[in-house]
Every structure is written in C-alpha cells, then in structure tokens.
Amino acid sequence: MLTVGQVATRSLCVRDEIVRGFAELLGDRNPIHLDDDFAKHSRFGQRIAHGMIAASLISAVLGNDLPGPGTVYLSQSLQFVAPVFIGDTLEARVQVRTIKDGKPIATLETVCTNQRGEVVLKGEAIVLFKLPDAA
Amino acid sequence: MLTVGQVATRSLCVRDEIVRGFAELLGDRNPIHLDDDFAKHSRFGQRIAHGMIAASLISAVLGNDLPGPGTVYLSQSLQFVAPVFIGDTLEARVQVRTIKDGKPIATLETVCTNQRGEVVLKGEAIVLFKLPDAA
C-alpha cells in the first residue's frame, strides 16, 4: 500500500548513445545536444543532454517503482537547475508527499542529482496510482 | 529575432515503435504503455503512450523551431489532461508569451493536441534562448 514518506530511486548513465537515440526517436535535434562545435561556443562549452531525458528518468521511477506499474501522470513540474553533460550518471529520487483521502491520487517530490551530488532537476509529480487488486 | 506572439508547431505519430523504443531507451517499462493485457483492465481499456513522449515533442519544437537551436530549458510545467493512445498523431504548439527585458529568457505557452483536436497536454516553458551571432 502506498504510504506518505516512501522513497524510490533509479540511476541512469546518460551515455552519448542515449542522447543520440533520444534525438532520433523524438526528433529533438537541437545542436546543443548533438554538435560538439556548436556546443563549444555555448554557455556550457560542451554538449548537454536533453532535459527531457532526466525528466523521463523520473517518469521511469514512477512507472516502475513508486507508485509502480499502472501509474498515470496527472502533472509534473520541472525546474532544470543545472546542466547534464554526456556521460553523467543521474539518480532520480521520488518521495510520496501526500495521498488524497479516498482517491488514488498522490503528490510526489521528484529530484534528479548527478554523480557529484548536485541537483540538476527538481519538481513535483501528481499521479493516479493503481490500487492493489482485490484478493 | 524572437518576438512575443510567434508560434511554431510540430507533429508526431506516436507509433508503437516509438513507445517501445522510448521504454527501452529510458527504462520506463510501466505495463500500461507496453502490455495489452494489463492495459485492458486499466481505466483506459487500452495501452497509452508515456506522457514524456508528448512532453518531448514540446521540447523538440523549442530546440528545433522556436526559439530554435541553442535553446536551453529553465523550467517546464506539464498538465496531462487526456490520454495519448498508440497511433495517435500529436501536434505540439508553442507560442512566445513574454521575453525578459535585456535577457535571453522567454516564457512560452506549450500545448499538445491529438488528431481529434483534443488537448492532451498543456503547460508553460521558460527557456534561455540563443541570441543571433553578431554580424
């Protein structure tokens, strides 16, 4: 049963193949993610990963782990507070904040940090979760 | 030059291969996206696409079209107001709402609709955009 305070995490190394695969699959070909020469002249001096890759890691925790299979998004806020570089390892952490009285609706704090412990993405998810099947 | 009121759109048919490719790439294996039997007993009666696929189509408009190459996310809010089914064709529409005085920061309204004209996702993006290179 879902409980306030529960935590789940999931890690992902954002390899170049993931960034290029994501660009190919969804058509997001912003050169700041794909083109070393372009990115060299940007504010970060190197390529960065798509923000939606970190956001998708949060979604993966929600759908795989907590609340888990059957979870459906109602909303997600995303604040991109630091860049994710190619090869960074992200950890997404999700914690149940509130559960609606009598409704399968939960609010969860959602945070991604990198391998240096820096927060790169934070926000809040509201989801419909699947109730356990009746015995 | 970026101007308040400018609009850009981008379409994507959310084929099964995209849903399965997304699940594989990012590890989001929620069976509501992948397993017909599981999904048949869900509130929607069929599989739905990952919400982050629609969100990524918004990101693709921002990074490809408006503001375009070099754009970097500061924040994105996402309200998932209707399900996206496998085979639906989404159109993401982005419109510039405000541009910060003297700073390359824009706020954009972001909406995804399906082939029936129903809004499936709405929200707001705040981005850093790339200024045109000096002549």
PDB file of C-alpha atoms in Angstrom:
ATOM      1  CA  MET A   1       0.000   0.000   0.000  1.00  0.00           C
ATOM      2  CA  LEU A   2       1.302   3.456  -0.873  1.00  0.00           C
ATOM      3  CA  THR A   3       2.395   5.436   2.191  1.00  0.00           C
ATOM      4  CA  VAL A   4       3.440   9.054   2.736  1.00  0.00           C
ATOM      5  CA  GLY A   5       7.231   9.253   3.072  1.00  0.00           C
ATOM      6  CA  GLN A   6       8.045   6.243   0.857  1.00  0.00           C
ATOM      7  CA  VAL A   7      11.111   6.751  -1.360  1.00  0.00           C
ATOM      8  CA  ALA A   8      12.385   5.113  -4.543  1.00  0.00           C
ATOM      9  CA  THR A   9      15.417   5.861  -6.701  1.00  0.00           C
ATOM     10  CA  ARG A  10      16.714   4.842 -10.107  1.00  0.00           C
ATOM     11  CA  SER A  11      20.026   5.602 -11.825  1.00  0.00           C
ATOM     12  CA  LEU A  12      20.961   6.173 -15.442  1.00  0.00           C
ATOM     13  CA  CYS A  13      24.299   6.895 -17.067  1.00  0.00           C
ATOM     14  CA  VAL A  14      23.463   9.400 -19.808  1.00  0.00           C
ATOM     15  CA  ARG A  15      25.722   7.894 -22.448  1.00  0.00           C
ATOM     16  CA  ASP A  16      26.094   9.525 -25.849  1.00  0.00           C
ATOM     17  CA  GLU A  17      24.037   6.710 -27.385  1.00  0.00           C
ATOM     18  CA  ILE A  18      21.106   7.638 -25.157  1.00  0.00           C
ATOM     19  CA  VAL A  19      21.299  11.298 -26.173  1.00  0.00           C
ATOM     20  CA  ARG A  20      21.560  10.424 -29.869  1.00  0.00           C
ATOM     21  CA  GLY A  21      18.862   7.755 -29.584  1.00  0.00           C
ATOM     22  CA  PHE A  22      16.540  10.199 -27.866  1.00  0.00           C
ATOM     23  CA  ALA A  23      17.150  12.837 -30.576  1.00  0.00           C
ATOM     24  CA  GLU A  24      16.426  10.273 -33.281  1.00  0.00           C
ATOM     25  CA  LEU A  25      13.315   8.812 -31.624  1.00  0.00           C
ATOM     26  CA  LEU A  26      11.597  12.102 -30.743  1.00  0.00           C
ATOM     27  CA  GLY A  27      13.096  14.380 -33.400  1.00  0.00           C
ATOM     28  CA  ASP A  28      14.689  16.810 -30.919  1.00  0.00           C
ATOM     29  CA  ARG A  29      17.834  17.690 -32.861  1.00  0.00           C
ATOM     30  CA  ASN A  30      18.881  20.841 -31.022  1.00  0.00           C
ATOM     31  CA  PRO A  31      22.625  21.013 -31.835  1.00  0.00           C
ATOM     32  CA  ILE A  32      23.445  21.857 -28.218  1.00  0.00           C
ATOM     33  CA  HIS A  33      22.832  18.140 -27.602  1.00  0.00           C
ATOM     34  CA  LEU A  34      24.427  16.710 -30.742  1.00  0.00           C
ATOM     35  CA  ASP A  35      27.070  19.002 -32.268  1.00  0.00           C
ATOM     36  CA  ASP A  36      30.396  19.447 -30.470  1.00  0.00           C
ATOM     37  CA  ASP A  37      31.388  22.520 -32.495  1.00  0.00           C
ATOM     38  CA  PHE A  38      28.091  24.289 -31.854  1.00  0.00           C
ATOM     39  CA  ALA A  39      28.146  23.361 -28.157  1.00  0.00           C
ATOM     40  CA  LYS A  40      31.746  24.537 -27.709  1.00  0.00           C
ATOM     41  CA  HIS A  41      30.554  28.099 -28.283  1.00  0.00           C
ATOM     42  CA  SER A  42      27.553  27.796 -25.941  1.00  0.00           C
ATOM     43  CA  ARG A  43      27.429  28.914 -22.308  1.00  0.00           C
ATOM     44  CA  PHE A  44      28.370  25.386 -21.189  1.00  0.00           C
ATOM     45  CA  GLY A  45      31.348  24.897 -23.514  1.00  0.00           C
ATOM     46  CA  GLN A  46      30.290  21.333 -24.304  1.00  0.00           C
ATOM     47  CA  ARG A  47      27.212  19.304 -25.290  1.00  0.00           C
ATOM     48  CA  ILE A  48      24.459  18.798 -22.720  1.00  0.00           C
ATOM     49  CA  ALA A  49      21.781  16.093 -22.566  1.00  0.00           C
ATOM     50  CA  HIS A  50      18.138  16.830 -23.379  1.00  0.00           C
ATOM     51  CA  GLY A  51      16.349  17.956 -20.212  1.00  0.00           C
ATOM     52  CA  MET A  52      13.578  15.505 -21.038  1.00  0.00           C
ATOM     53  CA  ILE A  53      15.999  12.589 -20.537  1.00  0.00           C
ATOM     54  CA  ALA A  54      16.274  13.474 -16.834  1.00  0.00           C
ATOM     55  CA  ALA A  55      12.508  14.063 -16.722  1.00  0.00           C
ATOM     56  CA  SER A  56      11.963  10.626 -18.260  1.00  0.00           C
ATOM     57  CA  LEU A  57      14.100   9.023 -15.563  1.00  0.00           C
ATOM     58  CA  ILE A  58      11.663  10.471 -13.009  1.00  0.00           C
ATOM     59  CA  SER A  59       8.792   9.012 -15.037  1.00  0.00           C
ATOM     60  CA  ALA A  60      10.612   5.646 -15.021  1.00  0.00           C
ATOM     61  CA  VAL A  61      10.749   5.656 -11.204  1.00  0.00           C
ATOM     62  CA  LEU A  62       7.043   6.496 -11.007  1.00  0.00           C
ATOM     63  CA  GLY A  63       6.033   3.812 -13.510  1.00  0.00           C
ATOM     64  CA  ASN A  64       8.413   1.035 -12.440  1.00  0.00           C
ATOM     65  CA  ASP A  65       8.946   1.556  -8.736  1.00  0.00           C
ATOM     66  CA  LEU A  66       6.852   4.090  -6.834  1.00  0.00           C
ATOM     67  CA  PRO A  67       3.852   4.088  -7.066  1.00  0.00           C
ATOM     68  CA  GLY A  68       4.800   1.497  -9.755  1.00  0.00           C
ATOM     69  CA  PRO A  69       3.034  -0.339 -12.598  1.00  0.00           C
ATOM     70  CA  GLY A  70      -0.231   1.252 -13.708  1.00  0.00           C
ATOM     71  CA  THR A  71       0.689   4.757 -12.554  1.00  0.00           C
ATOM     72  CA  VAL A  72      -0.663   7.525 -14.821  1.00  0.00           C
ATOM     73  CA  TYR A  73       0.594  11.123 -14.846  1.00  0.00           C
ATOM     74  CA  LEU A  74      -1.716  13.999 -13.988  1.00  0.00           C
ATOM     75  CA  SER A  75       1.007  16.640 -13.826  1.00  0.00           C
ATOM     76  CA  GLN A  76       4.737  17.186 -13.479  1.00  0.00           C
ATOM     77  CA  SER A  77       6.644  20.377 -12.811  1.00  0.00           C
ATOM     78  CA  LEU A  78      10.278  20.510 -13.887  1.00  0.00           C
ATOM     79  CA  GLN A  79      12.923  23.026 -12.871  1.00  0.00           C
ATOM     80  CA  PHE A  80      16.172  22.448 -14.739  1.00  0.00           C
ATOM     81  CA  VAL A  81      18.660  23.880 -12.252  1.00  0.00           C
ATOM     82  CA  ALA A  82      21.963  22.586 -13.682  1.00  0.00           C
ATOM     83  CA  PRO A  83      23.110  21.076 -16.979  1.00  0.00           C
ATOM     84  CA  VAL A  84      23.513  17.333 -17.541  1.00  0.00           C
ATOM     85  CA  PHE A  85      26.674  16.527 -19.505  1.00  0.00           C
ATOM     86  CA  ILE A  86      27.211  13.498 -21.730  1.00  0.00           C
ATOM     87  CA  GLY A  87      28.419  10.629 -19.533  1.00  0.00           C
ATOM     88  CA  ASP A  88      26.941  11.999 -16.289  1.00  0.00           C
ATOM     89  CA  THR A  89      25.203   9.463 -14.075  1.00  0.00           C
ATOM     90  CA  LEU A  90      21.853  10.673 -12.814  1.00  0.00           C
ATOM     91  CA  GLU A  91      19.894   9.436  -9.844  1.00  0.00           C
ATOM     92  CA  ALA A  92      16.185  10.208  -9.810  1.00  0.00           C
ATOM     93  CA  ARG A  93      14.613  10.200  -6.349  1.00  0.00           C
ATOM     94  CA  VAL A  94      10.881  10.202  -5.775  1.00  0.00           C
ATOM     95  CA  GLN A  95       9.186  10.606  -2.393  1.00  0.00           C
ATOM     96  CA  VAL A  96       5.479  10.405  -1.602  1.00  0.00           C
ATOM     97  CA  ARG A  97       4.347  13.716  -0.103  1.00  0.00           C
ATOM     98  CA  THR A  98       0.557  13.382   0.123  1.00  0.00           C
ATOM     99  CA  ILE A  99      -2.171  10.912  -0.775  1.00  0.00           C
ATOM    100  CA  LYS A 100      -5.691  12.178  -1.409  1.00  0.00           C
ATOM    101  CA  ASP A 101      -8.348  10.997   1.036  1.00  0.00           C
ATOM    102  CA  GLY A 102     -10.306   8.191  -0.585  1.00  0.00           C
ATOM    103  CA  LYS A 103      -8.805   8.741  -4.049  1.00  0.00           C
ATOM    104  CA  PRO A 104      -5.849   7.024  -5.737  1.00  0.00           C
ATOM    105  CA  ILE A 105      -4.085  10.346  -6.286  1.00  0.00           C
ATOM    106  CA  ALA A 106      -0.625  11.017  -4.880  1.00  0.00           C
ATOM    107  CA  THR A 107       1.714  14.008  -4.903  1.00  0.00           C
ATOM    108  CA  LEU A 108       5.407  13.161  -5.023  1.00  0.00           C
ATOM    109  CA  GLU A 109       8.573  15.212  -4.717  1.00  0.00           C
ATOM    110  CA  THR A 110      10.852  14.472  -7.679  1.00  0.00           C
ATOM    111  CA  VAL A 111      14.568  15.267  -7.797  1.00  0.00           C
ATOM    112  CA  CYS A 112      17.476  14.282 -10.061  1.00  0.00           C
ATOM    113  CA  THR A 113      21.070  14.602  -8.909  1.00  0.00           C
ATOM    114  CA  ASN A 114      24.312  13.913 -10.762  1.00  0.00           C
ATOM    115  CA  GLN A 115      27.344  11.841  -9.704  1.00  0.00           C
ATOM    116  CA  ARG A 116      28.726  14.876  -7.852  1.00  0.00           C
ATOM    117  CA  GLY A 117      25.565  15.118  -5.743  1.00  0.00           C
ATOM    118  CA  GLU A 118      24.448  18.313  -7.487  1.00  0.00           C
ATOM    119  CA  VAL A 119      20.719  18.711  -8.067  1.00  0.00           C
ATOM    120  CA  VAL A 120      20.096  19.047 -11.818  1.00  0.00           C
ATOM    121  CA  LEU A 121      16.285  18.796 -11.901  1.00  0.00           C
ATOM    122  CA  LYS A 122      13.590  19.226  -9.293  1.00  0.00           C
ATOM    123  CA  GLY A 123       9.835  19.365  -9.282  1.00  0.00           C
ATOM    124  CA  GLU A 124       6.630  17.703  -8.229  1.00  0.00           C
ATOM    125  CA  ALA A 125       4.527  14.951  -9.770  1.00  0.00           C
ATOM    126  CA  ILE A 126       0.822  14.346  -9.279  1.00  0.00           C
ATOM    127  CA  VAL A 127      -0.257  10.878 -10.370  1.00  0.00           C
ATOM    128  CA  LEU A 128      -3.147   8.465 -10.409  1.00  0.00           C
ATOM    129  CA  PHE A 129      -1.876   5.223  -8.907  1.00  0.00           C
ATOM    130  CA  LYS A 130      -3.194   1.707  -9.345  1.00  0.00           C
ATOM    131  CA  LEU A 131      -4.877   0.270  -6.262  1.00  0.00           C
ATOM    132  CA  PRO A 132      -3.838  -3.290  -5.342  1.00  0.00           C
ATOM    133  CA  ASP A 133      -6.151  -5.865  -6.955  1.00  0.00           C
ATOM    134  CA  ALA A 134      -8.848  -7.120  -4.598  1.00  0.00           C
ATOM    135  CA  ALA A 135      -7.949 -10.530  -3.102  1.00  0.00           C
TER     136      ALA A 135
ATOM    137  CA  MET B   1      14.737  37.906 -33.654  1.00  0.00           C
ATOM    138  CA  LEU B   2      12.370  36.285 -31.165  1.00  0.00           C
ATOM    139  CA  THR B   3       9.063  38.157 -30.855  1.00  0.00           C
ATOM    140  CA  VAL B   4       6.100  37.874 -28.493  1.00  0.00           C
ATOM    141  CA  GLY B   5       3.245  36.052 -30.235  1.00  0.00           C
ATOM    142  CA  GLN B   6       5.382  33.900 -32.551  1.00  0.00           C
ATOM    143  CA  VAL B   7       4.075  30.351 -32.986  1.00  0.00           C
ATOM    144  CA  ALA B   8       5.638  27.065 -34.106  1.00  0.00           C
ATOM    145  CA  THR B   9       4.197  23.564 -34.347  1.00  0.00           C
ATOM    146  CA  ARG B  10       5.499  20.048 -34.903  1.00  0.00           C
ATOM    147  CA  SER B  11       3.638  16.763 -35.403  1.00  0.00           C
ATOM    148  CA  LEU B  12       4.434  13.207 -34.383  1.00  0.00           C
ATOM    149  CA  CYS B  13       2.534   9.991 -34.942  1.00  0.00           C
ATOM    150  CA  VAL B  14       3.041   8.053 -31.714  1.00  0.00           C
ATOM    151  CA  ARG B  15       3.597   4.665 -33.340  1.00  0.00           C
ATOM    152  CA  ASP B  16       4.075   1.574 -31.224  1.00  0.00           C
ATOM    153  CA  GLU B  17       7.765   1.519 -32.172  1.00  0.00           C
ATOM    154  CA  ILE B  18       8.197   4.964 -30.599  1.00  0.00           C
ATOM    155  CA  VAL B  19       6.530   3.849 -27.361  1.00  0.00           C
ATOM    156  CA  ARG B  20       8.609   0.655 -27.201  1.00  0.00           C
ATOM    157  CA  GLY B  21      11.775   2.498 -28.233  1.00  0.00           C
ATOM    158  CA  PHE B  22      11.204   5.100 -25.533  1.00  0.00           C
ATOM    159  CA  ALA B  23      10.636   2.388 -22.896  1.00  0.00           C
ATOM    160  CA  GLU B  24      13.839   0.636 -23.951  1.00  0.00           C
ATOM    161  CA  LEU B  25      15.971   3.804 -24.132  1.00  0.00           C
ATOM    162  CA  LEU B  26      14.922   5.325 -20.810  1.00  0.00           C
ATOM    163  CA  GLY B  27      13.923   2.175 -18.886  1.00  0.00           C
ATOM    164  CA  ASP B  28      10.311   3.258 -18.303  1.00  0.00           C
ATOM    165  CA  ARG B  29       8.609  -0.134 -18.555  1.00  0.00           C
ATOM    166  CA  ASN B  30       5.276   0.695 -16.930  1.00  0.00           C
ATOM    167  CA  PRO B  31       2.997  -2.048 -18.360  1.00  0.00           C
ATOM    168  CA  ILE B  32       0.246   0.477 -19.026  1.00  0.00           C
ATOM    169  CA  HIS B  33       2.421   1.508 -22.002  1.00  0.00           C
ATOM    170  CA  LEU B  34       3.613  -1.933 -23.116  1.00  0.00           C
ATOM    171  CA  ASP B  35       1.293  -4.755 -22.054  1.00  0.00           C
ATOM    172  CA  ASP B  36      -2.106  -5.107 -23.760  1.00  0.00           C
ATOM    173  CA  ASP B  37      -3.489  -7.472 -21.120  1.00  0.00           C
ATOM    174  CA  PHE B  38      -2.515  -5.208 -18.244  1.00  0.00           C
ATOM    175  CA  ALA B  39      -3.832  -2.118 -20.040  1.00  0.00           C
ATOM    176  CA  LYS B  40      -7.163  -3.763 -20.901  1.00  0.00           C
ATOM    177  CA  HIS B  41      -8.004  -3.748 -17.194  1.00  0.00           C
ATOM    178  CA  SER B  42      -6.902  -0.141 -16.650  1.00  0.00           C
ATOM    179  CA  ARG B  43      -9.192   2.898 -16.651  1.00  0.00           C
ATOM    180  CA  PHE B  44      -8.429   3.480 -20.349  1.00  0.00           C
ATOM    181  CA  GLY B  45      -9.086  -0.093 -21.552  1.00  0.00           C
ATOM    182  CA  GLN B  46      -6.017   0.022 -23.809  1.00  0.00           C
ATOM    183  CA  ARG B  47      -2.332   0.969 -23.768  1.00  0.00           C
ATOM    184  CA  ILE B  48      -1.404   4.649 -23.554  1.00  0.00           C
ATOM    185  CA  ALA B  49       1.837   6.375 -24.565  1.00  0.00           C
ATOM    186  CA  HIS B  50       4.295   7.652 -21.988  1.00  0.00           C
ATOM    187  CA  GLY B  51       3.386  11.220 -21.053  1.00  0.00           C
ATOM    188  CA  MET B  52       7.032  12.179 -21.533  1.00  0.00           C
ATOM    189  CA  ILE B  53       6.730  11.402 -25.267  1.00  0.00           C
ATOM    190  CA  ALA B  54       4.282  14.298 -25.671  1.00  0.00           C
ATOM    191  CA  ALA B  55       6.478  16.429 -23.405  1.00  0.00           C
ATOM    192  CA  SER B  56       9.483  15.594 -25.583  1.00  0.00           C
ATOM    193  CA  LEU B  57       7.607  16.756 -28.688  1.00  0.00           C
ATOM    194  CA  ILE B  58       7.252  20.155 -26.992  1.00  0.00           C
ATOM    195  CA  SER B  59      10.984  20.100 -26.286  1.00  0.00           C
ATOM    196  CA  ALA B  60      11.574  19.265 -29.970  1.00  0.00           C
ATOM    197  CA  VAL B  61       9.656  22.389 -31.060  1.00  0.00           C
ATOM    198  CA  LEU B  62      11.635  24.542 -28.627  1.00  0.00           C
ATOM    199  CA  GLY B  63      15.015  23.126 -29.715  1.00  0.00           C
ATOM    200  CA  ASN B  64      14.389  22.848 -33.454  1.00  0.00           C
ATOM    201  CA  ASP B  65      11.970  25.621 -34.291  1.00  0.00           C
ATOM    202  CA  LEU B  66      11.092  28.246 -31.681  1.00  0.00           C
ATOM    203  CA  PRO B  67      13.240  29.696 -30.158  1.00  0.00           C
ATOM    204  CA  GLY B  68      15.318  27.054 -32.057  1.00  0.00           C
ATOM    205  CA  PRO B  69      18.899  25.739 -31.978  1.00  0.00           C
ATOM    206  CA  GLY B  70      20.800  26.513 -28.790  1.00  0.00           C
ATOM    207  CA  THR B  71      17.685  26.827 -26.616  1.00  0.00           C
ATOM    208  CA  VAL B  72      18.164  25.544 -23.051  1.00  0.00           C
ATOM    209  CA  TYR B  73      15.346  24.683 -20.641  1.00  0.00           C
ATOM    210  CA  LEU B  74      14.937  26.535 -17.354  1.00  0.00           C
ATOM    211  CA  SER B  75      11.547  25.039 -16.500  1.00  0.00           C
ATOM    212  CA  GLN B  76       8.518  23.258 -17.935  1.00  0.00           C
ATOM    213  CA  SER B  77       5.143  22.629 -16.355  1.00  0.00           C
ATOM    214  CA  LEU B  78       3.100  19.717 -17.711  1.00  0.00           C
ATOM    215  CA  GLN B  79      -0.568  19.006 -17.156  1.00  0.00           C
ATOM    216  CA  PHE B  80      -1.578  15.695 -18.702  1.00  0.00           C
ATOM    217  CA  VAL B  81      -5.260  16.334 -19.364  1.00  0.00           C
ATOM    218  CA  ALA B  82      -6.138  13.381 -21.645  1.00  0.00           C
ATOM    219  CA  PRO B  83      -4.504  10.069 -22.559  1.00  0.00           C
ATOM    220  CA  VAL B  84      -2.449   9.550 -25.731  1.00  0.00           C
ATOM    221  CA  PHE B  85      -3.223   6.219 -27.386  1.00  0.00           C
ATOM    222  CA  ILE B  86      -0.840   4.212 -29.564  1.00  0.00           C
ATOM    223  CA  GLY B  87      -1.162   5.502 -33.144  1.00  0.00           C
ATOM    224  CA  ASP B  88      -2.459   8.961 -32.164  1.00  0.00           C
ATOM    225  CA  THR B  89      -0.948  11.869 -34.049  1.00  0.00           C
ATOM    226  CA  LEU B  90       0.089  14.703 -31.773  1.00  0.00           C
ATOM    227  CA  GLU B  91       0.673  18.312 -32.658  1.00  0.00           C
ATOM    228  CA  ALA B  92       2.770  20.346 -30.245  1.00  0.00           C
ATOM    229  CA  ARG B  93       2.197  24.102 -30.441  1.00  0.00           C
ATOM    230  CA  VAL B  94       4.460  26.626 -28.808  1.00  0.00           C
ATOM    231  CA  GLN B  95       3.774  30.361 -28.563  1.00  0.00           C
ATOM    232  CA  VAL B  96       6.049  33.062 -27.164  1.00  0.00           C
ATOM    233  CA  ARG B  97       4.294  34.793 -24.255  1.00  0.00           C
ATOM    234  CA  THR B  98       6.951  37.066 -22.777  1.00  0.00           C
ATOM    235  CA  ILE B  99      10.604  37.935 -23.280  1.00  0.00           C
ATOM    236  CA  LYS B 100      12.626  39.284 -20.381  1.00  0.00           C
ATOM    237  CA  ASP B 101      13.919  42.839 -20.755  1.00  0.00           C
ATOM    238  CA  GLY B 102      17.571  42.689 -21.698  1.00  0.00           C
ATOM    239  CA  LYS B 103      17.919  38.955 -21.058  1.00  0.00           C
ATOM    240  CA  PRO B 104      17.644  35.982 -23.450  1.00  0.00           C
ATOM    241  CA  ILE B 105      14.871  34.421 -21.351  1.00  0.00           C
ATOM    242  CA  ALA B 106      11.453  33.662 -22.830  1.00  0.00           C
ATOM    243  CA  THR B 107       8.233  32.224 -21.450  1.00  0.00           C
ATOM    244  CA  LEU B 108       6.221  30.130 -23.896  1.00  0.00           C
ATOM    245  CA  GLU B 109       2.783  28.558 -23.781  1.00  0.00           C
ATOM    246  CA  THR B 110       3.060  24.875 -24.704  1.00  0.00           C
ATOM    247  CA  VAL B 111       0.124  22.695 -25.796  1.00  0.00           C
ATOM    248  CA  CYS B 112      -0.226  19.252 -27.403  1.00  0.00           C
ATOM    249  CA  THR B 113      -3.428  18.223 -29.169  1.00  0.00           C
ATOM    250  CA  ASN B 114      -4.358  14.915 -30.801  1.00  0.00           C
ATOM    251  CA  GLN B 115      -5.809  14.240 -34.262  1.00  0.00           C
ATOM    252  CA  ARG B 116      -9.327  14.901 -32.895  1.00  0.00           C
ATOM    253  CA  GLY B 117      -8.282  18.374 -31.747  1.00  0.00           C
ATOM    254  CA  GLU B 118      -8.436  17.381 -28.071  1.00  0.00           C
ATOM    255  CA  VAL B 119      -5.826  18.929 -25.805  1.00  0.00           C
ATOM    256  CA  VAL B 120      -3.785  16.132 -24.205  1.00  0.00           C
ATOM    257  CA  LEU B 121      -1.001  18.158 -22.567  1.00  0.00           C
ATOM    258  CA  LYS B 122      -0.648  21.798 -21.623  1.00  0.00           C
ATOM    259  CA  GLY B 123       1.842  23.850 -19.708  1.00  0.00           C
ATOM    260  CA  GLU B 124       4.435  26.564 -19.836  1.00  0.00           C
ATOM    261  CA  ALA B 125       8.113  26.572 -20.699  1.00  0.00           C
ATOM    262  CA  ILE B 126      10.744  29.036 -19.564  1.00  0.00           C
ATOM    263  CA  VAL B 127      13.911  28.886 -21.650  1.00  0.00           C
ATOM    264  CA  LEU B 128      17.237  30.540 -22.274  1.00  0.00           C
ATOM    265  CA  PHE B 129      17.439  31.242 -25.985  1.00  0.00           C
ATOM    266  CA  LYS B 130      20.483  31.778 -28.168  1.00  0.00           C
ATOM    267  CA  LEU B 131      20.946  35.317 -29.398  1.00  0.00           C
ATOM    268  CA  PRO B 132      21.762  35.678 -33.117  1.00  0.00           C
ATOM    269  CA  ASP B 133      25.509  35.719 -33.735  1.00  0.00           C
ATOM    270  CA  ALA B 134      26.916  39.214 -34.171  1.00  0.00           C
ATOM    271  CA  ALA B 135      27.491  40.093 -37.845  1.00  0.00           C
TER     272      ALA B 135
END
